[in-house]
Coordinates of C-alpha atoms and ligand atoms in Angstrom, one line a residue:
M1 CA 35.5 -3.3 -12.7
S2 CA 35.9 -2.6 -9.0
Q3 CA 38.0 -4.8 -6.7
T4 CA 34.8 -6.6 -5.9
G5 CA 34.4 -7.6 -9.6
K6 CA 31.3 -5.3 -9.9
P7 CA 31.0 -2.8 -12.8
R8 CA 32.2 0.6 -11.4
I9 CA 30.3 3.7 -12.5
A10 CA 30.7 7.3 -11.7
V11 CA 27.8 9.8 -12.0
I12 CA 28.6 13.5 -12.1
G13 CA 25.3 15.3 -11.8
S14 CA 22.3 16.5 -10.0
T15 CA 20.3 15.5 -7.0
N16 CA 16.8 16.9 -6.5
V17 CA 13.9 16.6 -4.2
D18 CA 10.9 15.8 -6.4
L19 CA 7.6 17.5 -5.3
V20 CA 5.1 15.5 -7.4
T21 CA 1.4 16.4 -7.9
Y22 CA -0.8 13.8 -9.6
L23 CA -3.8 15.4 -11.4
K24 CA -6.5 14.5 -13.9
R25 CA -5.3 17.0 -16.6
M26 CA -2.6 19.6 -16.9
P27 CA -3.8 23.2 -15.9
K28 CA -4.1 25.9 -18.5
P29 CA -2.2 29.2 -18.0
G30 CA -3.9 31.2 -15.2
E31 CA -6.1 28.3 -14.2
T32 CA -6.4 26.8 -10.7
I33 CA -7.5 23.2 -10.5
A34 CA -7.8 20.7 -7.7
A35 CA -5.3 17.8 -8.0
D36 CA -5.7 14.2 -6.8
S37 CA -2.6 13.6 -4.7
F38 CA 0.9 14.7 -3.8
A39 CA 4.1 12.8 -3.1
M40 CA 7.6 13.8 -2.2
G41 CA 10.5 11.7 -3.5
Q42 CA 14.2 11.8 -4.4
G43 CA 15.1 12.7 -7.9
G44 CA 17.5 14.6 -10.1
K45 CA 18.7 13.0 -13.3
G46 CA 22.2 12.3 -11.9
A47 CA 20.9 10.7 -8.7
N48 CA 18.3 8.7 -10.5
Q49 CA 20.9 7.3 -12.9
A50 CA 23.2 6.5 -9.9
V51 CA 20.4 4.7 -8.0
A52 CA 19.3 2.7 -11.0
A53 CA 22.8 1.4 -11.6
A54 CA 23.4 0.8 -7.8
K55 CA 20.0 -1.1 -7.4
L56 CA 21.2 -3.3 -10.3
G57 CA 24.3 -4.2 -8.5
A58 CA 26.9 -1.7 -9.8
D59 CA 29.5 0.0 -7.6
V60 CA 28.5 3.7 -7.9
V61 CA 30.3 6.9 -6.9
M62 CA 28.5 10.2 -7.3
V63 CA 30.0 13.7 -7.7
G64 CA 27.6 16.6 -7.0
A65 CA 26.3 19.0 -4.4
V66 CA 23.4 19.4 -2.0
G67 CA 22.4 22.6 -0.3
E68 CA 22.1 24.0 3.2
D69 CA 18.6 22.8 4.1
A70 CA 16.5 20.0 5.4
F71 CA 16.6 18.2 2.1
A72 CA 20.4 17.8 2.0
G73 CA 20.7 15.2 4.8
T74 CA 17.7 13.2 3.4
T75 CA 19.2 13.1 -0.1
L76 CA 22.6 11.9 1.2
A77 CA 21.0 9.3 3.4
H78 CA 18.8 8.1 0.7
L79 CA 21.6 7.7 -1.8
A80 CA 23.9 6.0 0.7
G81 CA 21.0 3.7 1.6
Y82 CA 21.1 2.4 -2.0
G83 CA 24.8 1.9 -1.7
V84 CA 25.9 5.0 -3.7
D85 CA 29.3 6.4 -2.5
V86 CA 28.3 10.0 -1.5
S87 CA 31.8 11.1 -0.3
H88 CA 32.1 13.4 -3.3
I89 CA 28.8 15.1 -2.8
R90 CA 29.6 18.4 -1.4
R91 CA 27.4 20.5 1.0
A92 CA 27.1 24.0 -0.6
L93 CA 26.5 26.7 2.0
G94 CA 23.9 29.4 1.8
I95 CA 21.9 27.8 -1.1
S96 CA 19.0 25.4 -1.4
S97 CA 19.2 21.9 -2.6
G98 CA 17.9 21.1 -6.1
V99 CA 14.2 20.9 -6.2
A100 CA 11.9 19.7 -9.0
S101 CA 8.1 20.6 -9.1
I102 CA 6.4 17.9 -11.2
L103 CA 2.9 17.4 -12.6
V104 CA 1.8 14.0 -13.7
D105 CA -1.5 13.3 -15.5
P106 CA -3.3 9.9 -15.7
S107 CA -1.6 8.9 -18.9
G108 CA 1.8 9.1 -17.1
E109 CA 2.8 12.3 -19.0
N110 CA 4.6 15.0 -17.0
V111 CA 5.9 18.5 -16.9
I112 CA 8.9 19.4 -14.7
M113 CA 10.2 22.7 -13.4
I114 CA 13.6 22.5 -11.7
V115 CA 15.4 24.9 -9.4
A116 CA 19.1 24.1 -9.7
G117 CA 20.1 25.3 -6.2
A118 CA 23.3 23.5 -5.1
N119 CA 23.5 21.6 -8.4
G120 CA 24.4 25.0 -10.0
T121 CA 27.6 25.1 -7.9
V122 CA 29.1 21.9 -9.3
S123 CA 32.4 22.8 -11.0
A124 CA 35.6 21.5 -12.5
D125 CA 37.0 21.7 -9.0
D126 CA 34.7 18.9 -7.9
I127 CA 35.9 16.7 -10.7
R128 CA 39.5 17.4 -9.8
D129 CA 38.8 16.6 -6.2
A130 CA 37.3 13.2 -7.2
S131 CA 39.8 12.4 -9.9
A132 CA 41.5 9.5 -8.1
D133 CA 38.1 7.7 -7.8
L134 CA 37.0 8.7 -11.2
M135 CA 40.1 7.1 -12.8
T136 CA 39.0 3.7 -11.3
C137 CA 35.6 3.7 -13.1
D138 CA 34.5 1.8 -16.2
L139 CA 32.2 4.6 -17.2
I140 CA 31.3 8.2 -16.2
L141 CA 27.7 9.3 -16.6
L142 CA 26.8 13.0 -17.3
Q143 CA 23.6 15.0 -17.8
L144 CA 22.8 18.7 -18.1
E145 CA 21.4 19.7 -14.7
I146 CA 24.8 20.9 -13.5
P147 CA 26.8 23.8 -15.2
L148 CA 28.1 23.0 -18.7
A149 CA 31.6 23.9 -17.6
A150 CA 31.6 21.0 -15.2
V151 CA 30.2 18.7 -17.9
Y152 CA 32.9 19.8 -20.3
A153 CA 35.6 19.3 -17.7
A154 CA 34.3 15.7 -17.1
L155 CA 34.3 14.9 -20.8
E156 CA 37.9 16.3 -21.1
F157 CA 38.9 14.3 -18.0
G158 CA 37.5 11.1 -19.6
K159 CA 39.3 11.7 -22.8
K160 CA 42.6 12.5 -21.2
H161 CA 42.5 9.5 -18.8
G162 CA 41.0 6.9 -21.1
V163 CA 37.8 6.6 -19.0
K164 CA 34.7 6.2 -21.2
T165 CA 32.0 8.8 -20.8
L166 CA 28.2 8.8 -21.5
L167 CA 26.5 12.2 -22.0
N168 CA 22.7 12.2 -21.6
P169 CA 22.1 15.7 -23.0
A170 CA 19.0 16.3 -20.9
P171 CA 17.3 18.7 -20.3
A172 CA 17.9 20.0 -23.8
T173 CA 19.7 23.3 -24.1
P174 CA 20.9 25.1 -27.2
A175 CA 23.8 26.4 -25.2
L176 CA 25.5 23.0 -25.4
D177 CA 28.8 23.3 -27.3
P178 CA 28.7 20.6 -30.1
E179 CA 32.6 20.6 -30.1
K180 CA 32.6 19.4 -26.5
V181 CA 29.8 16.9 -27.1
N182 CA 32.1 15.2 -29.6
L183 CA 34.4 14.1 -26.7
A184 CA 31.7 11.7 -25.4
S185 CA 32.1 8.0 -25.9
F186 CA 28.3 7.6 -25.8
L187 CA 25.6 10.2 -26.4
T188 CA 22.0 9.5 -25.5
P189 CA 19.7 12.2 -26.9
N190 CA 16.0 11.9 -27.4
E191 CA 14.6 13.2 -30.7
T192 CA 14.2 16.8 -29.4
E193 CA 17.7 16.9 -28.1
L194 CA 19.1 15.4 -31.3
A195 CA 17.3 18.1 -33.3
I196 CA 18.7 20.9 -31.1
L197 CA 22.3 19.4 -31.3
T198 CA 22.3 19.0 -35.1
G199 CA 19.7 21.4 -36.4
M200 CA 18.4 18.6 -38.6
P201 CA 14.9 17.1 -39.1
V202 CA 14.2 14.1 -36.9
E203 CA 10.7 13.0 -37.8
T204 CA 11.5 9.6 -39.3
E205 CA 14.0 6.9 -38.3
T206 CA 16.0 7.6 -41.5
E207 CA 16.2 11.3 -40.6
I208 CA 17.2 10.4 -37.0
A209 CA 20.0 8.1 -38.2
T210 CA 21.2 10.7 -40.7
A211 CA 21.3 13.4 -38.0
A212 CA 23.1 11.0 -35.5
K213 CA 25.7 10.1 -38.1
T214 CA 26.7 13.7 -38.4
L215 CA 27.7 13.6 -34.7
I216 CA 29.6 10.3 -35.2
A217 CA 31.5 12.0 -38.1
K218 CA 32.6 14.7 -35.7
G219 CA 33.9 12.3 -33.1
V220 CA 31.2 11.0 -30.8
G221 CA 31.8 7.2 -30.4
T222 CA 28.2 5.9 -30.3
V223 CA 24.8 7.7 -30.5
I224 CA 21.8 6.1 -28.8
V225 CA 18.6 8.0 -29.7
T226 CA 15.8 7.3 -27.2
M227 CA 12.4 7.5 -29.0
G228 CA 9.9 6.8 -26.1
S229 CA 7.2 4.3 -27.1
R230 CA 9.1 3.8 -30.5
G231 CA 12.1 2.2 -28.7
A232 CA 15.7 3.4 -29.3
L233 CA 18.0 3.7 -32.3
L234 CA 21.6 2.7 -31.9
V235 CA 23.7 4.6 -34.4
E236 CA 27.4 3.6 -34.9
A237 CA 29.8 4.4 -37.6
Q238 CA 29.1 1.2 -39.6
A239 CA 25.5 0.3 -38.5
V240 CA 22.1 1.4 -37.4
T241 CA 20.2 -0.9 -35.1
H242 CA 16.7 -0.5 -33.9
I243 CA 16.0 -1.5 -30.3
A244 CA 12.4 -2.5 -30.0
P245 CA 10.2 -0.9 -27.3
V246 CA 8.9 -3.0 -24.4
K247 CA 5.1 -2.4 -24.3
V248 CA 3.6 -1.6 -20.9
S249 CA 0.8 0.6 -19.6
P250 CA 2.6 3.6 -18.0
V251 CA 1.3 5.3 -14.8
D252 CA 4.3 7.7 -14.3
T253 CA 7.0 8.2 -16.9
V254 CA 9.2 10.6 -14.7
G255 CA 12.7 9.2 -14.5
A256 CA 12.2 6.6 -17.2
G257 CA 15.1 8.0 -19.3
D258 CA 17.3 7.9 -16.2
A259 CA 16.4 4.3 -15.5
F260 CA 17.4 3.5 -19.1
V261 CA 20.8 5.2 -18.8
G262 CA 21.6 3.8 -15.4
A263 CA 20.7 0.2 -16.5
F264 CA 22.6 0.6 -19.8
A265 CA 25.7 1.7 -17.9
R266 CA 25.5 -1.1 -15.5
Y267 CA 25.2 -3.9 -18.1
Y268 CA 27.6 -2.3 -20.6
A269 CA 30.2 -1.8 -17.9
S270 CA 29.9 -5.4 -16.8
G271 CA 31.0 -6.5 -20.2
L272 CA 27.7 -7.1 -22.1
G273 CA 27.7 -5.8 -25.7
V274 CA 26.0 -2.5 -26.5
V275 CA 22.9 -4.2 -28.1
P276 CA 22.2 -6.6 -25.3
A277 CA 22.9 -3.9 -22.7
L278 CA 20.4 -1.6 -24.6
K279 CA 17.8 -4.4 -24.6
K280 CA 18.2 -4.7 -20.8
A281 CA 18.0 -0.9 -20.4
S282 CA 14.8 -0.8 -22.5
A283 CA 13.1 -3.5 -20.4
Y284 CA 14.3 -1.8 -17.1
A285 CA 12.9 1.6 -18.2
A286 CA 9.6 0.1 -19.3
D287 CA 9.2 -1.6 -15.9
S288 CA 10.0 1.6 -14.1
V289 CA 7.0 3.5 -15.6
T290 CA 4.5 0.9 -14.2
R291 CA 5.0 2.4 -10.7
R292 CA 4.8 6.0 -9.4
G293 CA 8.0 7.8 -8.5
T294 CA 11.6 7.5 -9.6
Q295 CA 14.4 6.0 -7.5
D296 CA 12.1 4.0 -5.2
A297 CA 10.2 2.8 -8.2
Y298 CA 13.2 1.3 -9.9
A299 CA 13.6 -2.5 -9.6
T300 CA 16.4 -4.1 -7.7
E301 CA 18.7 -6.6 -9.5
A302 CA 16.8 -9.5 -8.1
E303 CA 13.4 -8.1 -9.1
F304 CA 14.7 -7.3 -12.6
D305 CA 16.1 -10.7 -13.0
R306 CA 12.7 -12.2 -12.2
I307 CA 11.0 -9.8 -14.6
C308 CA 13.5 -10.8 -17.4
A309 CA 13.0 -14.5 -16.6
A310 CA 9.2 -14.3 -16.8
P311 CA 7.7 -16.2 -19.8
T312 CA 6.2 -13.1 -21.3
N313 CA 9.7 -11.5 -21.5
G314 CA 11.5 -14.5 -22.9
Ligands
RIB1 O1 14.5 12.8 -15.3 C1 13.6 12.9 -14.2 C2 14.1 13.9 -13.2 O2 14.2 15.2 -13.8 C3 13.3 14.1 -12.0 O3 13.6 13.2 -10.9 C4 13.5 15.6 -11.6 O4 14.2 15.7 -10.4 C5 14.2 16.2 -12.8 O5 15.5 16.4 -12.5

């Protein structure tokens, strides 16, 4: 907890500018199609998670990098506007900020192409420079849009200093070292990421639980497998718990996983148990897909409290 009594969360990760095109259907290779509309927003898995937690009332510090371009100042101002401490977001010279080109179809499905830009310069040095602040945090959140060496350094930092870590292994990469992953207190893969991490089948919930348990056997504290419209599976050493999905009609699913992680971190770090925190996270992520965009679409704490109190959610 911070001195203000709020849960204190660190995010070590990416900031992107999201260039989003909304279209009727995804184009085929070589095809040109007219799209319906375009929007520019703030994204990046790290920044999205930071903003979700901050909008829900957590004290959030972010470690990362922006580039030397017009996007950098906007990104920093946007994060600071949501109350995120940006003093450990470095300006990398001679390189662009992170950019994500995103296509969204009417069902809310998406494809995303990212240019790492400055995110690719985040290193163990950034973690060392922020170490005094990181040591005051209840939980450190990590994703895979920064170099793996920085992610490993953060996992090692958390282990060494007794600060819990949550690794969201997205976007999936076979380069992720399973030995380093085992340092995480929480791991939040989706089914695809779990399959890549374990090399095991993940079609059924039984297979998912079996695969996740192999990670627990190797040292991961808790595995939370996100299964989209099927909800989530919490896999611990002694128990497997299904977290039911919250049914909504999605219009844009971009950033839903980040809303889930940011909300889980905020509620878990404030002392709620893992299962109630996951139920909150599930409701928060479901709400986020009912609006277009990512950070600006996430509910504030007051809005989310009203959503949770509504009779249909009781
Ligand atoms: O998880 C969604 C995010 O992935 C987007 O905001 C985009 O920036 C990419 O990083």
